mmCIF file of C-alpha atoms and ligand atoms in Angstrom:
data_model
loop_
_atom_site.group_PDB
_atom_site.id
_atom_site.type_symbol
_atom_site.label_atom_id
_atom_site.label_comp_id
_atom_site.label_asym_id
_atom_site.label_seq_id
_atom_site.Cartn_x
_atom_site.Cartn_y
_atom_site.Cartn_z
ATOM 1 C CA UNK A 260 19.013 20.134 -22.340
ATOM 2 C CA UNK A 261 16.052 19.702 -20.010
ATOM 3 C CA UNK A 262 17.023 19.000 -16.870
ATOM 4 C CA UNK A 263 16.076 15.210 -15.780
ATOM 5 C CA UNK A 264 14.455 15.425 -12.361
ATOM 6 C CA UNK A 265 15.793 12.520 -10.401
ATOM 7 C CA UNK A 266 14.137 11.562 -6.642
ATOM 8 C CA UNK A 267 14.838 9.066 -4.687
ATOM 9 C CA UNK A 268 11.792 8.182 -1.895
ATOM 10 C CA UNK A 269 11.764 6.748 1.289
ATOM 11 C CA UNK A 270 9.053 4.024 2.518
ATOM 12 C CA UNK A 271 8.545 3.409 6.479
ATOM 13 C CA UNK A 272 5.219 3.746 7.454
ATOM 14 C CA UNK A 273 4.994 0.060 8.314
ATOM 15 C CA UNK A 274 7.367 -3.214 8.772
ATOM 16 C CA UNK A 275 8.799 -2.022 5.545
ATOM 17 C CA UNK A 276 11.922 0.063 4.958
ATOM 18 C CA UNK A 277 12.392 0.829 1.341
ATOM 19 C CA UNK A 278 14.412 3.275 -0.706
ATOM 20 C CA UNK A 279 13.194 3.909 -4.620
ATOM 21 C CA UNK A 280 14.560 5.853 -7.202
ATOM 22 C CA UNK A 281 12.733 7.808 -10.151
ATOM 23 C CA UNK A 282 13.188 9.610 -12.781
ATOM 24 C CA UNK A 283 10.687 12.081 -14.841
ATOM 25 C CA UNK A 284 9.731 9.113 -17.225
ATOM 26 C CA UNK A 285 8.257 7.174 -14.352
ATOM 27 C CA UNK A 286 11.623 4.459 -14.833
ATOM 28 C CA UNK A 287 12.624 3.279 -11.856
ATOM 29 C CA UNK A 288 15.939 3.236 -11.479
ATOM 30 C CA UNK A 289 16.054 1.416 -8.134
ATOM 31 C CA UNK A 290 13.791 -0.088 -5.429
ATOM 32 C CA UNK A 291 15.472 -1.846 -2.240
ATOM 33 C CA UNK A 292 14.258 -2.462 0.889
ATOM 34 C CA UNK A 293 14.420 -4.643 3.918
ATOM 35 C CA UNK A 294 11.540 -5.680 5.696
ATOM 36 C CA UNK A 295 10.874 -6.369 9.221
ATOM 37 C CA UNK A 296 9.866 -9.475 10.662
ATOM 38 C CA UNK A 297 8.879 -9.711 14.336
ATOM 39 C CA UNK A 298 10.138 -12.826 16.188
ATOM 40 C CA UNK A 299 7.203 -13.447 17.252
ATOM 41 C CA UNK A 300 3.647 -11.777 17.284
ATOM 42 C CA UNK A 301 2.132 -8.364 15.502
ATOM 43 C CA UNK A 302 4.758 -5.494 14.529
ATOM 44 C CA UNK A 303 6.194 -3.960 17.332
ATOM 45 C CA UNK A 304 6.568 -0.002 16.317
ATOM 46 C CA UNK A 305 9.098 0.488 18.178
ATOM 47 C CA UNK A 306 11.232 -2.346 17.209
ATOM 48 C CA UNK A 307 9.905 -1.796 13.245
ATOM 49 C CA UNK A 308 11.514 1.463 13.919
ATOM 50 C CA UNK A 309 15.108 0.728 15.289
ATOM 51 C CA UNK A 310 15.440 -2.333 12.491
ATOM 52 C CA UNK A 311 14.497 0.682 10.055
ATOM 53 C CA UNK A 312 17.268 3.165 12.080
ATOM 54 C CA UNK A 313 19.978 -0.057 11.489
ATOM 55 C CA UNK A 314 19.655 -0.692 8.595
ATOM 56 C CA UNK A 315 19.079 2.745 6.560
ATOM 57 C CA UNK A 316 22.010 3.998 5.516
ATOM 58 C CA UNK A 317 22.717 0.141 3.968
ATOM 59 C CA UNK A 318 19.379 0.409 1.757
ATOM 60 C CA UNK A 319 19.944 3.475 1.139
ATOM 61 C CA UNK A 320 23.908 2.790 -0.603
ATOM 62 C CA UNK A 321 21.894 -0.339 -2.466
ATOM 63 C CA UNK A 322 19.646 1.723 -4.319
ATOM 64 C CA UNK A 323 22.296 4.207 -5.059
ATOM 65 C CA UNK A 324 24.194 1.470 -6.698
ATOM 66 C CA UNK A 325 21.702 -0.306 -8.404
ATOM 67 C CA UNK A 326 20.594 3.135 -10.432
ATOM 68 C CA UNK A 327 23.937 3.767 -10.965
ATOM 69 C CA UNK A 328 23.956 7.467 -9.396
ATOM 70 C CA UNK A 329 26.498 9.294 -7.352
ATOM 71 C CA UNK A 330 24.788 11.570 -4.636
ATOM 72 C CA UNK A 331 24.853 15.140 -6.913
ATOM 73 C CA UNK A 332 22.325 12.976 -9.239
ATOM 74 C CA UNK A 333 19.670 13.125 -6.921
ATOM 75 C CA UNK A 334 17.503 16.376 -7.519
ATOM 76 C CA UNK A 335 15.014 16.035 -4.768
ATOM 77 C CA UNK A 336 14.144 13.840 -1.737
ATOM 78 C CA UNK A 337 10.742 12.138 -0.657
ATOM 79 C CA UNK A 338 8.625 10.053 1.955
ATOM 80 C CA UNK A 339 6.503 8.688 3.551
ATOM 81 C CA UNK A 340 4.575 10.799 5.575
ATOM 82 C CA UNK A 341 1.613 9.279 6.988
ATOM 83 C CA UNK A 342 -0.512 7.393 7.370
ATOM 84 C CA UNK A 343 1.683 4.854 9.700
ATOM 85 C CA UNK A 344 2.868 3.558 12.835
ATOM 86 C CA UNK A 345 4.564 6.805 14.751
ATOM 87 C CA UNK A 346 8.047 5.214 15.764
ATOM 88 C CA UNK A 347 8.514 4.128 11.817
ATOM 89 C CA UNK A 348 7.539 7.255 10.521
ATOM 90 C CA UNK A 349 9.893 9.539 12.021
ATOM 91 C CA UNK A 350 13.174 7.108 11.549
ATOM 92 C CA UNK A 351 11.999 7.528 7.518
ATOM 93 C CA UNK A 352 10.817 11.135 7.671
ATOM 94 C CA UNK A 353 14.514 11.764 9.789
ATOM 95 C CA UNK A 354 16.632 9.664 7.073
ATOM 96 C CA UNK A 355 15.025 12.019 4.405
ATOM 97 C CA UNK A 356 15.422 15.002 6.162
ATOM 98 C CA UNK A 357 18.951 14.404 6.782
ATOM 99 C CA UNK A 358 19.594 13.461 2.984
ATOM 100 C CA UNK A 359 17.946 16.316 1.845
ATOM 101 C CA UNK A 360 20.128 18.574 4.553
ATOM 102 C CA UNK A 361 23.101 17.116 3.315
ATOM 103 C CA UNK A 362 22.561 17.257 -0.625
ATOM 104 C CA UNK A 363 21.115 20.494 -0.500
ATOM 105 C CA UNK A 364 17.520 19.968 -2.309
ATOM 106 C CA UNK A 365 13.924 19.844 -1.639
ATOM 107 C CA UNK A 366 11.934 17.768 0.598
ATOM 108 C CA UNK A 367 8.655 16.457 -0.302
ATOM 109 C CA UNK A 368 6.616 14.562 2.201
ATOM 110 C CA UNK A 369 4.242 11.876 0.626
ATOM 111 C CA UNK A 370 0.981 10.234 1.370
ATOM 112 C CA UNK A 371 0.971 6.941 1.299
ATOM 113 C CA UNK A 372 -2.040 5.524 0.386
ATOM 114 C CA UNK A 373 -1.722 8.207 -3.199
ATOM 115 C CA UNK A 374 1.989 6.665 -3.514
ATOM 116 C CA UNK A 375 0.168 3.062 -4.078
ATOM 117 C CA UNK A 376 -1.988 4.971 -6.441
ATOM 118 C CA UNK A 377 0.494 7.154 -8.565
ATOM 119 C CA UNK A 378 2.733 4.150 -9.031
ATOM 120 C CA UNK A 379 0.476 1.837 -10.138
ATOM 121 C CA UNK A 380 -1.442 4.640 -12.624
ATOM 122 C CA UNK A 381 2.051 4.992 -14.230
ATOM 123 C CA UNK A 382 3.156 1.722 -14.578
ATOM 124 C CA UNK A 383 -0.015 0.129 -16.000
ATOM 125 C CA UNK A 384 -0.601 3.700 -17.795
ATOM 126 C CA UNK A 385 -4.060 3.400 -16.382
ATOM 127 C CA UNK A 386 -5.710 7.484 -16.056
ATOM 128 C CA UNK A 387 -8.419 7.556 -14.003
ATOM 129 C CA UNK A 388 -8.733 3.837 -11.801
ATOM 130 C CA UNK A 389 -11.133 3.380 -9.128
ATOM 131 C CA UNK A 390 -7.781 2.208 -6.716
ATOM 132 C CA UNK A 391 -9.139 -0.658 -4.549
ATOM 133 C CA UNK A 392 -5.973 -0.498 -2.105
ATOM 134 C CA UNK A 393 -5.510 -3.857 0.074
ATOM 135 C CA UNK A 394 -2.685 -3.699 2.692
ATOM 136 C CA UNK A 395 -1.809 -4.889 6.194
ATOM 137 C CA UNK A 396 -3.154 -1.721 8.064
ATOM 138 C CA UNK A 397 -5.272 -0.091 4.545
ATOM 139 C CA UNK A 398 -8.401 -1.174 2.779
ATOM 140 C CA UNK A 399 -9.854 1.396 1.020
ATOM 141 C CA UNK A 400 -11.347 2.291 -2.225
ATOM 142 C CA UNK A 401 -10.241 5.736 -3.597
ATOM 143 C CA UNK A 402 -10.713 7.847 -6.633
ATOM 144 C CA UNK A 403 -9.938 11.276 -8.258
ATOM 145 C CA UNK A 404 -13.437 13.576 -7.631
ATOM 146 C CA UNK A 405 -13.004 17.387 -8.015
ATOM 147 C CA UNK A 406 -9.269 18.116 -7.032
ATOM 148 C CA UNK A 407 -8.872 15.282 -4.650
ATOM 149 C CA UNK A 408 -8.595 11.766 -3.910
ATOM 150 C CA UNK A 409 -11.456 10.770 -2.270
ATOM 151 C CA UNK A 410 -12.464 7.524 -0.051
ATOM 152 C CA UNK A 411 -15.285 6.061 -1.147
ATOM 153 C CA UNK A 412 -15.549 3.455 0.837
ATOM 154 C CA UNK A 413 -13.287 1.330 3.420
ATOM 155 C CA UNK A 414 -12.419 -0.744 6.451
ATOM 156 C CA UNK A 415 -14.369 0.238 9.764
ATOM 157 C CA UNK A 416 -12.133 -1.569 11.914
ATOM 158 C CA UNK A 417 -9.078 -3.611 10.654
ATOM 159 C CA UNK A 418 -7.106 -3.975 7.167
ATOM 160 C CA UNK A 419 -7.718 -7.192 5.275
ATOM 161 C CA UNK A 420 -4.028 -7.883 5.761
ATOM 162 C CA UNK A 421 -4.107 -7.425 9.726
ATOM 163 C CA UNK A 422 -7.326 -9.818 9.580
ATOM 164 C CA UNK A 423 -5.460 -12.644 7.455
ATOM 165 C CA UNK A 424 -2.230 -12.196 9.489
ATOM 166 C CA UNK A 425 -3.812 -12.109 12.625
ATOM 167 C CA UNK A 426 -5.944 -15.154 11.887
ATOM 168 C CA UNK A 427 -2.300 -16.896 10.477
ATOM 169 C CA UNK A 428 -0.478 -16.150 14.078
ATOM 170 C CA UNK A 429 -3.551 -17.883 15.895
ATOM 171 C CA UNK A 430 -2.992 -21.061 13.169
ATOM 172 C CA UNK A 431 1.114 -20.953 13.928
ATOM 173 C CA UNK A 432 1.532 -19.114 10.568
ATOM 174 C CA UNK A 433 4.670 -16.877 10.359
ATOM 175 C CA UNK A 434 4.417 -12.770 9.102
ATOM 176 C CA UNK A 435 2.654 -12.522 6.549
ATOM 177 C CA UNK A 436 0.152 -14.954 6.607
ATOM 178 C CA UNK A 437 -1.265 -13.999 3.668
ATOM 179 C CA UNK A 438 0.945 -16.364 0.843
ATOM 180 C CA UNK A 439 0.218 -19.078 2.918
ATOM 181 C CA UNK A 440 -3.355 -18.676 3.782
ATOM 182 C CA UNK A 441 -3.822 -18.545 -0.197
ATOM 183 C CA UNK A 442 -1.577 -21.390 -0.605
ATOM 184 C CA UNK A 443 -4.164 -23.572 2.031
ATOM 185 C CA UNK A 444 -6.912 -21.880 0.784
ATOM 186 C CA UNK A 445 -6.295 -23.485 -3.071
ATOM 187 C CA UNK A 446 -6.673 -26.714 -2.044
ATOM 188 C CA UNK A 447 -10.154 -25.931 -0.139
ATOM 189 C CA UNK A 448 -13.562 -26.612 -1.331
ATOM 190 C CA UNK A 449 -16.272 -26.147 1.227
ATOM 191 C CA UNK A 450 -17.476 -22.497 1.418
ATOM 192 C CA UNK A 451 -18.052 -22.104 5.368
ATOM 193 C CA UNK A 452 -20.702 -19.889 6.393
ATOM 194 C CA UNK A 453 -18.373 -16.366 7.670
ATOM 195 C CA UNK A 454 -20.092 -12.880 8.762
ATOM 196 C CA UNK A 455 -20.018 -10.905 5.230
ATOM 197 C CA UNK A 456 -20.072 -7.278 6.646
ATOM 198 C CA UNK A 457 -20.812 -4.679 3.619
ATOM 199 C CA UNK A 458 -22.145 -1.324 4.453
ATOM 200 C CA UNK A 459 -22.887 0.737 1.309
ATOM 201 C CA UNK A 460 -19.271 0.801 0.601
ATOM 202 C CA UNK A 461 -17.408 0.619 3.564
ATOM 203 C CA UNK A 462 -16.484 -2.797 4.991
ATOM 204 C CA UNK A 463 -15.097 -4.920 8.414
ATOM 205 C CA UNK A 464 -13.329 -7.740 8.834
ATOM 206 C CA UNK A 465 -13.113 -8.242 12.827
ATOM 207 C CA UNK A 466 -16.571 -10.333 12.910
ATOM 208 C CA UNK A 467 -15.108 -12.599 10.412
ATOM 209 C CA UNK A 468 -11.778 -13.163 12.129
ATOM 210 C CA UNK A 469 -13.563 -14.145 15.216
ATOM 211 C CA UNK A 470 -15.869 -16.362 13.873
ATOM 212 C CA UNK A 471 -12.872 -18.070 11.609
ATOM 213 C CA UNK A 472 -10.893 -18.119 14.898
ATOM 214 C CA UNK A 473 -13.673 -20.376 16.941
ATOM 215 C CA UNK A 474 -13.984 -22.894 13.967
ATOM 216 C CA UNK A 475 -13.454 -26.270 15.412
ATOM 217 C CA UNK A 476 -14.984 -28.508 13.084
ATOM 218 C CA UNK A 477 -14.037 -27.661 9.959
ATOM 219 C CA UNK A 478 -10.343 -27.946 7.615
ATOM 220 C CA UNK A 479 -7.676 -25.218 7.346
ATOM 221 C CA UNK A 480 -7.940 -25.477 3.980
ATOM 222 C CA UNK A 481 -11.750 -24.826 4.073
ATOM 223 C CA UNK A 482 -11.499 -22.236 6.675
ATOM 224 C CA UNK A 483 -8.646 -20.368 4.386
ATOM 225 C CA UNK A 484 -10.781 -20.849 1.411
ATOM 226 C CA UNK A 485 -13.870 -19.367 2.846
ATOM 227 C CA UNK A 486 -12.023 -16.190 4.736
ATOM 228 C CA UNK A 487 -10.597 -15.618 0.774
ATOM 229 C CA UNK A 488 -13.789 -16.069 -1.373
ATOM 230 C CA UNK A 489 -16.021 -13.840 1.933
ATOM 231 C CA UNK A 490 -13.606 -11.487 2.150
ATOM 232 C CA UNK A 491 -12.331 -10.891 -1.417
ATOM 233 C CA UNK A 492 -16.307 -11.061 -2.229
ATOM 234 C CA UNK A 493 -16.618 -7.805 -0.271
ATOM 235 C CA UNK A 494 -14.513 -5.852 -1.753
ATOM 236 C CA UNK A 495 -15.632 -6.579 -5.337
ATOM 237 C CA UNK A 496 -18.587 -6.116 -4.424
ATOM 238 C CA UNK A 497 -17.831 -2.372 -2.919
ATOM 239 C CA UNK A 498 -14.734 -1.709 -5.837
ATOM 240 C CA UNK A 499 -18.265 -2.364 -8.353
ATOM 241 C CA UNK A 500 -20.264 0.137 -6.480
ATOM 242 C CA UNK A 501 -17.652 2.840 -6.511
ATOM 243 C CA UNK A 502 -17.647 2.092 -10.372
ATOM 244 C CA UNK A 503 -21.010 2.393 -11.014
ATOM 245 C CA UNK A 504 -21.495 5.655 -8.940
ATOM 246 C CA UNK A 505 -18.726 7.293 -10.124
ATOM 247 C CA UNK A 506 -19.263 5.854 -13.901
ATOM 248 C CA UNK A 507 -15.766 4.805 -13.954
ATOM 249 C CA UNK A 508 -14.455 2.389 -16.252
ATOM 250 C CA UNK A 509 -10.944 0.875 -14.860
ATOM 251 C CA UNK A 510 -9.882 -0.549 -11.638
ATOM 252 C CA UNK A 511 -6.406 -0.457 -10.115
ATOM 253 C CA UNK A 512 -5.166 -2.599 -7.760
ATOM 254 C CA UNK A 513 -2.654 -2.200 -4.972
ATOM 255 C CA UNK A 514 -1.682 -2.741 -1.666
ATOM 256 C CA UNK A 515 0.362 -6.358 -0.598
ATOM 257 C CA UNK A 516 -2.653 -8.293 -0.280
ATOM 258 C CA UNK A 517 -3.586 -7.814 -3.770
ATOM 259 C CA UNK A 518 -0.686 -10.382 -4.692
ATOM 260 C CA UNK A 519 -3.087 -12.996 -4.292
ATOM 261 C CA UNK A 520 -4.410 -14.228 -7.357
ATOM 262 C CA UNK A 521 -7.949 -15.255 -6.357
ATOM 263 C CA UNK A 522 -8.722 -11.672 -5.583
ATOM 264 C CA UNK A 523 -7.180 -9.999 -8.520
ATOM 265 C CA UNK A 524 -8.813 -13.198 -10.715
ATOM 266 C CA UNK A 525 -12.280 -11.766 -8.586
ATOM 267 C CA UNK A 526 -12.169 -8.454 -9.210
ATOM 268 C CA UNK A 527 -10.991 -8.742 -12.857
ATOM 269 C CA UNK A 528 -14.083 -11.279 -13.933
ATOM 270 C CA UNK A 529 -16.588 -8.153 -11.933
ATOM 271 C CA UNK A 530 -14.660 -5.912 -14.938
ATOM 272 C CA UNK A 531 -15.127 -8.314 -17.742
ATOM 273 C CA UNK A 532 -18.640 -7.636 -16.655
ATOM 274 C CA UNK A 533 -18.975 -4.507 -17.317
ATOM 275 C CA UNK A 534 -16.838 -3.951 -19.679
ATOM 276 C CA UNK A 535 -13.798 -1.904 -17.790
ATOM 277 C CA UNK A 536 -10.395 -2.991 -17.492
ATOM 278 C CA UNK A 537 -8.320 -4.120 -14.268
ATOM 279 C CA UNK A 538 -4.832 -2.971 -13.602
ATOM 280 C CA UNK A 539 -2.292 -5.205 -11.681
ATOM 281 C CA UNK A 540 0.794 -3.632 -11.123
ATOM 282 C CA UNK A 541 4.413 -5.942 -10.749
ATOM 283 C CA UNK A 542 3.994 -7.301 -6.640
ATOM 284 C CA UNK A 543 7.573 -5.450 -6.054
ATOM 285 C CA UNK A 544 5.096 -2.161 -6.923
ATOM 286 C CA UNK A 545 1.961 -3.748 -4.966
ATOM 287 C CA UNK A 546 3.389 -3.919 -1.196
ATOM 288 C CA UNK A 547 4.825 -1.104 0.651
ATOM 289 C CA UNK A 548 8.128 0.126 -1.861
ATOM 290 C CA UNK A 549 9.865 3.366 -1.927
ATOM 291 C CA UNK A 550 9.844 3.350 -5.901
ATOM 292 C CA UNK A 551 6.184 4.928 -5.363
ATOM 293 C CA UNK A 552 7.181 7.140 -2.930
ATOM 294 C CA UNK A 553 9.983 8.412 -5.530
ATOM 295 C CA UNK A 554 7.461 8.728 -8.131
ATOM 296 C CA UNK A 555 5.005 10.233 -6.557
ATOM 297 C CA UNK A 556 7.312 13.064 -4.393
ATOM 298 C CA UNK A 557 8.919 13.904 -8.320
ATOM 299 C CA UNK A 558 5.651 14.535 -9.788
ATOM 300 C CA UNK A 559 3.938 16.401 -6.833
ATOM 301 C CA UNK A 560 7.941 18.661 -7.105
ATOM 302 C CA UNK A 561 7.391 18.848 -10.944
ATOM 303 C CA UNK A 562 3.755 19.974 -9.855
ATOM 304 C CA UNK A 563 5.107 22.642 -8.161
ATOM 305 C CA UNK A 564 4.433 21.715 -4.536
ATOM 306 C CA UNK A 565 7.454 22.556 -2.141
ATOM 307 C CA UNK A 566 7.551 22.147 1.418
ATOM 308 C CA UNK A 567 9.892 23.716 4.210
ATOM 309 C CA UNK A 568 11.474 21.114 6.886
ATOM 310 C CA UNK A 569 9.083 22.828 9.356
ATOM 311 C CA UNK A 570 6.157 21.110 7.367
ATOM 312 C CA UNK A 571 7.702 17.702 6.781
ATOM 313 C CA UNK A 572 6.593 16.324 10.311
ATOM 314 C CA UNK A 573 4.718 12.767 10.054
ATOM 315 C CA UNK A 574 1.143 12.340 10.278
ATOM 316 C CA UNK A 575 0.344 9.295 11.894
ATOM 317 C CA UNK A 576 -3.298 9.983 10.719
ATOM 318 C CA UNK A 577 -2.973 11.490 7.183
ATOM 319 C CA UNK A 578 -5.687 10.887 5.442
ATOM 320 C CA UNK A 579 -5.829 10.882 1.607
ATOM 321 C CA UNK A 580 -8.432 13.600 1.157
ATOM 322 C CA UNK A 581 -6.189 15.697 2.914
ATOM 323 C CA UNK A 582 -4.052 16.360 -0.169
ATOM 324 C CA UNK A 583 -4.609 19.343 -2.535
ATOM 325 C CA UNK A 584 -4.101 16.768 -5.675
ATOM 326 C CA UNK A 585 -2.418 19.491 -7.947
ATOM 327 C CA UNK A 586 -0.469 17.518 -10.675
ATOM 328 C CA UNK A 587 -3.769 16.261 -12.233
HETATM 329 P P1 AMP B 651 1.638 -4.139 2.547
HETATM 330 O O1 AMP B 651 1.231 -3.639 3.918
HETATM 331 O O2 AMP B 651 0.955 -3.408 1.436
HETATM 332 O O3 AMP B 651 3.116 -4.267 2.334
HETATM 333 O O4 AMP B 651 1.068 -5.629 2.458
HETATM 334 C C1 AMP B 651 1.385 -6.598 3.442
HETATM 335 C C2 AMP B 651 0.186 -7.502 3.635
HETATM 336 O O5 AMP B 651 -0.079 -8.220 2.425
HETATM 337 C C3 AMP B 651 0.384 -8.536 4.725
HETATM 338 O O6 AMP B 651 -0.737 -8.460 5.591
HETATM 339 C C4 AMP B 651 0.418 -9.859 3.966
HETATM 340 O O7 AMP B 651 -0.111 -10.953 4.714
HETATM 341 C C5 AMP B 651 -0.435 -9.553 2.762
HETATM 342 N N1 AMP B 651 -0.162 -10.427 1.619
HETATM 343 C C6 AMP B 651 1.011 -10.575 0.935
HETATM 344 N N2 AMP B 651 0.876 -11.513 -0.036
HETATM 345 C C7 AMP B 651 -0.415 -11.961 0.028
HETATM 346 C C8 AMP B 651 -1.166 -12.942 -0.691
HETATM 347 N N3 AMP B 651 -0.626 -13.671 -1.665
HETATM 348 N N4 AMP B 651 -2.469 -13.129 -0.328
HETATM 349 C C9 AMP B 651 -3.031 -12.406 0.664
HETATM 350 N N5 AMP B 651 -2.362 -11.477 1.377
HETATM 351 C C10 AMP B 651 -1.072 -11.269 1.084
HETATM 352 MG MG1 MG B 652 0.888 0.165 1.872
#
């Protein structure tokens, strides 16, 4: 019999610990995670990290019993890498390393902002997306071009989600804004004039937060509405670009902020269009989720990539061109 690779991946780049299972037909046999949500204010990384410290070894015994596995299942170990938030990192990358120690099997260290790809290009058996990835920290728009993933365009300053949470804490609005801002923004009508910063494909969102922040005059609702249609306007716009140039013909999406329904609704009318299809993957698969860690650390292994625990240290800064895409 074929041996069935099995991997179970760690997520904790961010506010999100998260432990996923896989196996070699992209099921996934488990995906747990708690998040963490600061009392009050932006995430802490320090604090992220010692919430992700006390409570991994619980997540980790969840996901074990929801796939049904005992330990000498497991065939190899991923995570999250980089890019992320330091402290967070290395309480993941330790958790794995320790696992992977203890079981005996390989480690494979994971990027990210791929892992949001991968998942999402096996669930929606999608093969060649433009990814337009929209997170708390990440807005980017990637795709496969000669061996690598490649960033065609993206934020200059701050993530969409940092904008919409950031703009929620000024309003009172708990972590994460974002449900709520699309809840308000439903019921608004009046498009208020907002800075809409393209540049060829790369975009910012800091001009727009301060302007929403100084509005006086006009409704929540309104205000909500407007930061949705401006901002989610951008990045169809720069998602259609990356299309066009690279004469691609689907779009996936991913990232937490793509949960909101306006902008996948946006985005999927821009490929009506032109005739290309949009991928939505399930929102457990959208926001941060060790499932596409899992996935993606089993196919780079089946790929043959293999690291030594010298090489698994995090990269705060990895960027996704920096990966030799060899399971392609
Ligand atoms: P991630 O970092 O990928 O886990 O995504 C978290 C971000 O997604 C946070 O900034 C949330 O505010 C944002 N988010 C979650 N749901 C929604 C939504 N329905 N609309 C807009 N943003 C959202
Ligand atoms: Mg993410």
């Amino acid at each position: 019999m074929a041996s069935r690779e099995i991997c179970l991946g760690i997520e904790g780049t961010a506010h999100t610990f998260g432990v996923g299972i896989a196996d070699s037909d992209a099921k996934v046999l488990a995906n747990e995670q708690s998040m963490y949500v600061p009392k009050e204010g932006g995430i802490h990384p320090r604090e992220a990290a010692n919430h992700h410290s006390e409570i991994a070894g619980q997540v980790i015994g969840d996901a074990m019993r929801k796939a049904g596995l005992s330990r000498k299942d497991i065939t190899v170990i991923a995570f999250s890498q980089g890019p992320g938030l330091g402290p967070c990192l290395r309480t993941a990358a330790t958790a794995a390393r320790t696992l992977a120690i203890s079981l005996d099997i390989p480690i494979i260290g994971v990027n990210h902002c791929i892992a949001h790809l991968e998942i999402g290009r096996a669930v929606c058996e999608c093969s060649d997306p433009v990814l337009l990835y929209v997170s708390g920290g990440n807005t980017q728009v990637i795709s496969y071009a000669n061996g690598r993933y490649r960033v065609f365009g993206e934020t200059l300053d701050i993530g969409l989600g940092n904008m919409l949470d950031k703009f929620g804490r000024d309003m009172g609005i708990a972590f994460p804004a974002g449900p709520r801002i699309e809840a308000l923004a439903s019921k608004g009508k009046k498009l208020v004039n907002l800075p809409y910063s393209v540049k060829g494909m790369d975009v910012s969102f800091s001009g727009m937060l301060t302007a929403a922040q100084q509005m006086k005059e006009e409704s929540m609702e309104d205000i909500c509405y407007s930061l949705q249609e401006t901002s989610f306007s951008m990045l169809t716009e720069v998602t259609e670009r990356a299309m066009a140039h690279l004469a691609k013909s689907e779009v996936l999406l991913g990232g937490g902020v793509v949960r909101n329904r306006r902008l996948a609704e946006m985005v999927g009318s821009m490929c009506a269009d032109r005739g290309a299809k949009c991928f939505v993957p399930p929102p457990s698969l959208c926001s941060d989720n060790g499932a596409m860690i899992a996935w993606t650390g089993l196919i780079m292994h089946r790929a043959g990539v293999r690291m030594r625990l010298e090489d698994t240290g995090v990269l705060q800064r990895f960027r996704t061109d920096d990966v030799d895409v060899t399971w392609i």
